[in-house]
Amino acid sequence: PVPISPTARLELVSGQRLPLAVDGVILMAESLILGPGPHVHVRLPWAEANVILYRSGEGLGVRYDHPFTLDGRPTQGRSPLSIPSLISTEHFGFAVEPVGSRL
């Protein structure tokens, strides 16, 4: 758990089935922290530091203080995200995609 964060991670542990194959669901409040440490929403053990997805007046953004690729463009620091987006480094990669109104 991340101290003082309203973002939640729901893990499916009771054998319930959804129409899609998922291990869990993230309900993002103002930010979502992915990284190697114990106080993150999503563990990325190969990351060099925390990756932070955040909401801003312009939409979603990403912050990572090491070089990364965002939709094929070299980036470092903060950057706005379009949806969908692909974030990758030599150690990890993930996509941010929209979810429809129904699963």
Coordinates of C-alpha atoms in Angstrom, one line a residue:
P1 CA 0.0 0.0 0.0
V2 CA 1.0 3.6 -0.7
P3 CA 0.7 5.9 2.3
I4 CA -1.9 8.7 1.9
S5 CA -3.1 7.7 -1.5
P6 CA -6.8 7.3 -2.6
T7 CA -5.7 5.2 -5.6
A8 CA -6.7 1.5 -5.1
R9 CA -5.5 -1.8 -6.5
L10 CA -8.1 -4.6 -6.5
E11 CA -6.8 -8.1 -6.8
L12 CA -9.0 -10.9 -7.9
V13 CA -8.4 -13.7 -5.3
S14 CA -11.8 -15.3 -4.8
G15 CA -12.0 -17.2 -8.1
Q16 CA -14.5 -14.7 -9.6
R17 CA -14.3 -14.6 -13.4
L18 CA -14.5 -11.5 -15.6
P19 CA -15.1 -11.5 -19.4
L20 CA -11.4 -10.5 -19.8
A21 CA -8.4 -12.3 -18.4
V22 CA -7.2 -9.9 -15.7
D23 CA -5.2 -10.3 -12.5
G24 CA -6.4 -7.1 -10.9
V25 CA -7.9 -3.6 -11.5
I26 CA -6.4 -0.2 -10.7
L27 CA -8.7 2.6 -9.7
M28 CA -6.5 5.7 -10.2
A29 CA -7.2 8.8 -8.2
E30 CA -4.7 11.7 -8.9
S31 CA -1.6 9.6 -9.4
L32 CA -0.5 6.0 -9.9
I33 CA 3.0 5.0 -8.7
L34 CA 4.8 2.1 -10.5
G35 CA 8.3 1.1 -9.3
P36 CA 10.8 -1.2 -7.5
G37 CA 10.1 -0.1 -3.9
P38 CA 7.6 -1.4 -1.4
H39 CA 5.3 1.7 -1.4
V40 CA 4.0 1.5 -5.0
H41 CA 0.6 0.7 -6.5
V42 CA 2.2 -1.6 -9.2
R43 CA 5.5 -3.3 -8.6
L44 CA 8.1 -2.8 -11.4
P45 CA 11.1 -4.6 -10.0
W46 CA 13.3 -3.8 -13.1
A47 CA 12.6 0.0 -13.0
E48 CA 15.5 2.2 -11.9
A49 CA 13.1 4.5 -10.0
N50 CA 9.4 5.1 -9.7
V51 CA 7.3 5.9 -12.7
I52 CA 4.4 8.2 -11.9
L53 CA 1.3 8.6 -13.9
Y54 CA -0.6 11.7 -12.9
R55 CA -3.7 13.7 -13.7
S56 CA -3.3 17.4 -14.7
G57 CA -5.4 20.1 -16.2
E58 CA -4.3 18.9 -19.7
G59 CA -5.1 15.2 -19.0
L60 CA -2.8 12.4 -18.1
G61 CA 1.0 12.7 -17.8
V62 CA 4.0 10.6 -17.0
R63 CA 7.1 11.3 -15.0
Y64 CA 10.2 9.1 -14.9
D65 CA 13.6 10.6 -14.1
H66 CA 15.5 8.3 -16.4
P67 CA 15.5 8.0 -20.2
F68 CA 12.4 6.3 -21.7
T69 CA 10.6 6.1 -24.9
L70 CA 7.1 7.4 -25.2
D71 CA 5.2 6.3 -28.3
G72 CA 8.6 5.8 -30.1
R73 CA 10.1 9.2 -29.1
P74 CA 13.0 9.5 -26.7
T75 CA 11.9 11.3 -23.5
Q76 CA 13.1 12.0 -20.0
G77 CA 11.3 13.7 -17.0
R78 CA 7.7 14.8 -17.5
S79 CA 5.5 14.4 -20.6
P80 CA 1.8 14.5 -21.4
L81 CA 0.3 11.1 -22.4
S82 CA -2.1 10.5 -25.3
I83 CA -4.4 7.6 -25.0
P84 CA -3.3 5.0 -26.0
S85 CA 0.4 5.4 -25.2
L86 CA 3.4 3.0 -25.0
I87 CA 6.0 3.7 -22.4
S88 CA 9.2 1.7 -22.5
T89 CA 12.8 1.4 -21.4
E90 CA 15.5 -1.2 -21.8
H91 CA 14.2 -2.8 -18.6
F92 CA 10.4 -2.6 -18.8
G93 CA 7.5 -1.5 -20.9
F94 CA 3.7 -1.0 -20.6
A95 CA 0.8 0.5 -22.4
V96 CA -1.9 2.9 -21.2
E97 CA -5.1 2.1 -23.0
P98 CA -8.7 3.2 -22.8
V99 CA -11.3 0.9 -21.3
G100 CA -14.8 0.8 -22.8
S101 CA -17.9 1.3 -20.7
R102 CA -18.3 -2.5 -20.5
L103 CA -15.8 -5.2 -19.9

